[in-house]
CSV table of C-alpha atoms in Angstrom, one decimal:
chain,number,residue,atom,x,y,z
T,1,MET,CA,3.6,-53.0,-15.3
T,2,ARG,CA,4.9,-53.6,-11.8
T,3,LEU,CA,7.0,-50.4,-12.0
T,4,ALA,CA,4.0,-48.4,-13.1
T,5,LEU,CA,2.0,-49.6,-10.1
T,6,ILE,CA,4.9,-48.6,-7.7
T,7,ILE,CA,5.3,-45.2,-9.3
T,8,VAL,CA,1.5,-44.5,-9.1
T,9,SER,CA,1.5,-45.8,-5.4
T,10,ILE,CA,4.4,-43.3,-4.6
T,11,ILE,CA,2.6,-40.4,-6.3
T,12,LEU,CA,-0.7,-41.0,-4.5
T,13,TYR,CA,1.2,-41.5,-1.1
T,14,ALA,CA,3.0,-38.0,-1.8
T,15,PHE,CA,-0.2,-36.3,-2.6
T,16,THR,CA,-2.0,-37.6,0.5
T,17,VAL,CA,-2.5,-34.6,2.9
T,18,GLU,CA,-3.2,-35.2,6.6
T,19,ALA,CA,-4.0,-32.6,9.2
T,20,HIS,CA,-1.7,-32.9,12.2
T,21,ASP,CA,-3.3,-33.5,15.5
T,22,ALA,CA,-3.9,-31.4,18.7
T,23,HIS,CA,-2.2,-32.6,21.9
T,24,SER,CA,-5.4,-34.3,23.1
T,25,GLY,CA,-5.5,-36.4,19.9
T,26,TRP,CA,-8.2,-34.8,17.5
T,27,SER,CA,-7.1,-33.5,14.1
T,28,TYR,CA,-7.5,-30.0,13.1
T,29,ASP,CA,-9.2,-29.5,9.8
T,30,LEU,CA,-7.2,-29.8,6.7
T,31,TYR,CA,-7.8,-26.1,5.6
T,32,CYS,CA,-6.4,-24.9,8.6
T,33,CYS,CA,-3.3,-26.6,9.4
T,34,ASN,CA,0.2,-26.9,7.7
T,35,GLY,CA,3.0,-28.8,8.9
T,36,ASP,CA,3.0,-31.1,11.9
T,37,GLY,CA,2.6,-30.9,15.7
T,38,HIS,CA,6.1,-29.6,15.9
T,39,THR,CA,6.5,-27.1,13.2
T,40,GLY,CA,2.9,-26.7,12.2
T,41,ASP,CA,0.9,-23.4,12.5
T,42,CYS,CA,-2.0,-24.8,14.7
T,43,GLN,CA,-1.7,-25.2,18.4
T,44,GLU,CA,-3.6,-24.8,21.8
T,45,ILE,CA,-3.3,-21.4,23.1
T,46,PRO,CA,-3.8,-20.1,26.7
T,47,SER,CA,-7.5,-19.8,27.9
T,48,SER,CA,-6.4,-16.4,29.5
T,49,SER,CA,-5.6,-14.9,26.2
T,50,VAL,CA,-9.4,-15.4,24.9
T,51,SER,CA,-12.1,-13.0,25.8
T,52,ILE,CA,-15.7,-13.6,24.8
T,53,VAL,CA,-17.1,-10.3,23.4
T,54,PRO,CA,-20.3,-9.4,21.7
T,55,GLY,CA,-20.7,-11.6,18.6
T,56,GLY,CA,-17.5,-13.6,19.0
T,57,TYR,CA,-14.1,-13.7,20.7
T,58,GLN,CA,-11.1,-11.4,21.0
T,59,LEU,CA,-7.7,-13.0,21.4
T,60,THR,CA,-4.9,-11.0,22.9
T,61,LEU,CA,-1.6,-13.1,22.2
T,62,ALA,CA,2.0,-12.3,23.3
T,63,PRO,CA,5.1,-14.1,22.5
T,64,GLY,CA,5.2,-17.5,23.9
T,65,ASP,CA,1.2,-18.1,23.6
T,66,HIS,CA,1.8,-19.7,20.2
T,67,ARG,CA,4.9,-20.9,18.6
T,68,LEU,CA,4.7,-18.5,15.8
T,69,ILE,CA,3.9,-15.4,17.7
T,70,THR,CA,7.0,-13.0,18.2
T,71,ARG,CA,5.2,-9.9,19.2
T,72,ASN,CA,1.9,-8.8,20.7
T,73,HIS,CA,-1.4,-9.4,18.6
T,74,ILE,CA,-5.2,-8.7,19.0
T,75,PHE,CA,-7.3,-10.9,16.8
T,76,LYS,CA,-11.1,-10.7,16.7
T,77,PHE,CA,-13.2,-13.8,15.4
T,78,PRO,CA,-16.9,-13.6,14.9
T,79,GLN,CA,-18.9,-16.7,16.3
T,80,SER,CA,-19.8,-17.7,12.7
T,81,THR,CA,-16.2,-18.3,11.7
T,82,THR,CA,-15.3,-20.1,14.9
T,83,ARG,CA,-14.7,-23.7,14.7
T,84,ARG,CA,-15.7,-26.3,17.5
T,85,SER,CA,-12.8,-27.5,19.4
T,86,GLN,CA,-13.0,-31.1,20.3
T,87,ASP,CA,-11.6,-30.6,23.8
T,88,SER,CA,-12.0,-28.0,26.4
T,89,GLU,CA,-9.1,-25.8,25.0
T,90,TYR,CA,-8.6,-22.9,22.6
T,91,HIS,CA,-6.8,-23.6,19.5
T,92,LEU,CA,-5.5,-21.0,16.9
T,93,CYS,CA,-3.9,-21.8,13.4
T,94,LEU,CA,-1.8,-19.0,11.7
T,95,PHE,CA,-1.0,-19.1,8.1
T,96,PRO,CA,1.1,-18.0,6.2
T,97,ASP,CA,2.5,-16.0,9.1
T,98,GLU,CA,1.9,-14.6,12.6
T,99,ASN,CA,-0.2,-11.9,11.2
T,100,THR,CA,-2.5,-14.0,9.4
T,101,PRO,CA,-5.1,-15.9,11.6
T,102,ARG,CA,-6.7,-18.9,9.4
T,103,CYS,CA,-8.6,-20.7,12.0
T,104,PHE,CA,-9.8,-20.5,15.6
T,105,TYR,CA,-11.2,-23.4,17.6
T,106,ALA,CA,-13.3,-22.8,20.9
T,107,PRO,CA,-14.6,-25.3,23.1
T,108,ASP,CA,-18.2,-26.3,23.6
T,109,MET,CA,-18.9,-24.4,26.7
T,110,SER,CA,-18.2,-21.0,24.8
T,111,PHE,CA,-19.2,-22.1,21.2
C-alpha cells in the first residue's frame, strides 16, 4: 500500500506542469510557455521592436531580440489575441520554433 502511494505521488508530481516566470516574477500562461527561464520559449523582448499599428501590434525582431530568433522576423498580432503583460514590458513566446509565435504580451499602457 505504501509503495502504491509513493508511485501515485511520483506520477502526480511528474504531470504537474508549471509555467516559467518572467524576470519580474509573474508567470506566463501555461498554454504559452514550454521550458524554463533559461531554455523556454517565452521572454521579454525590446520595446523598440514593437510598433502599435491599426488593430494591434507589429513586431520586428532581429537575432538577439529573443533567445530563439536566428534571423529577421516580422510578426503581426491583432489586439484581440494579445495578452496582458503584468509588468511594463513586452514578452513573446515562440513555439515550436522561431517561425511560430504562440503568445504575445503587451503592457497595460498599450493594451
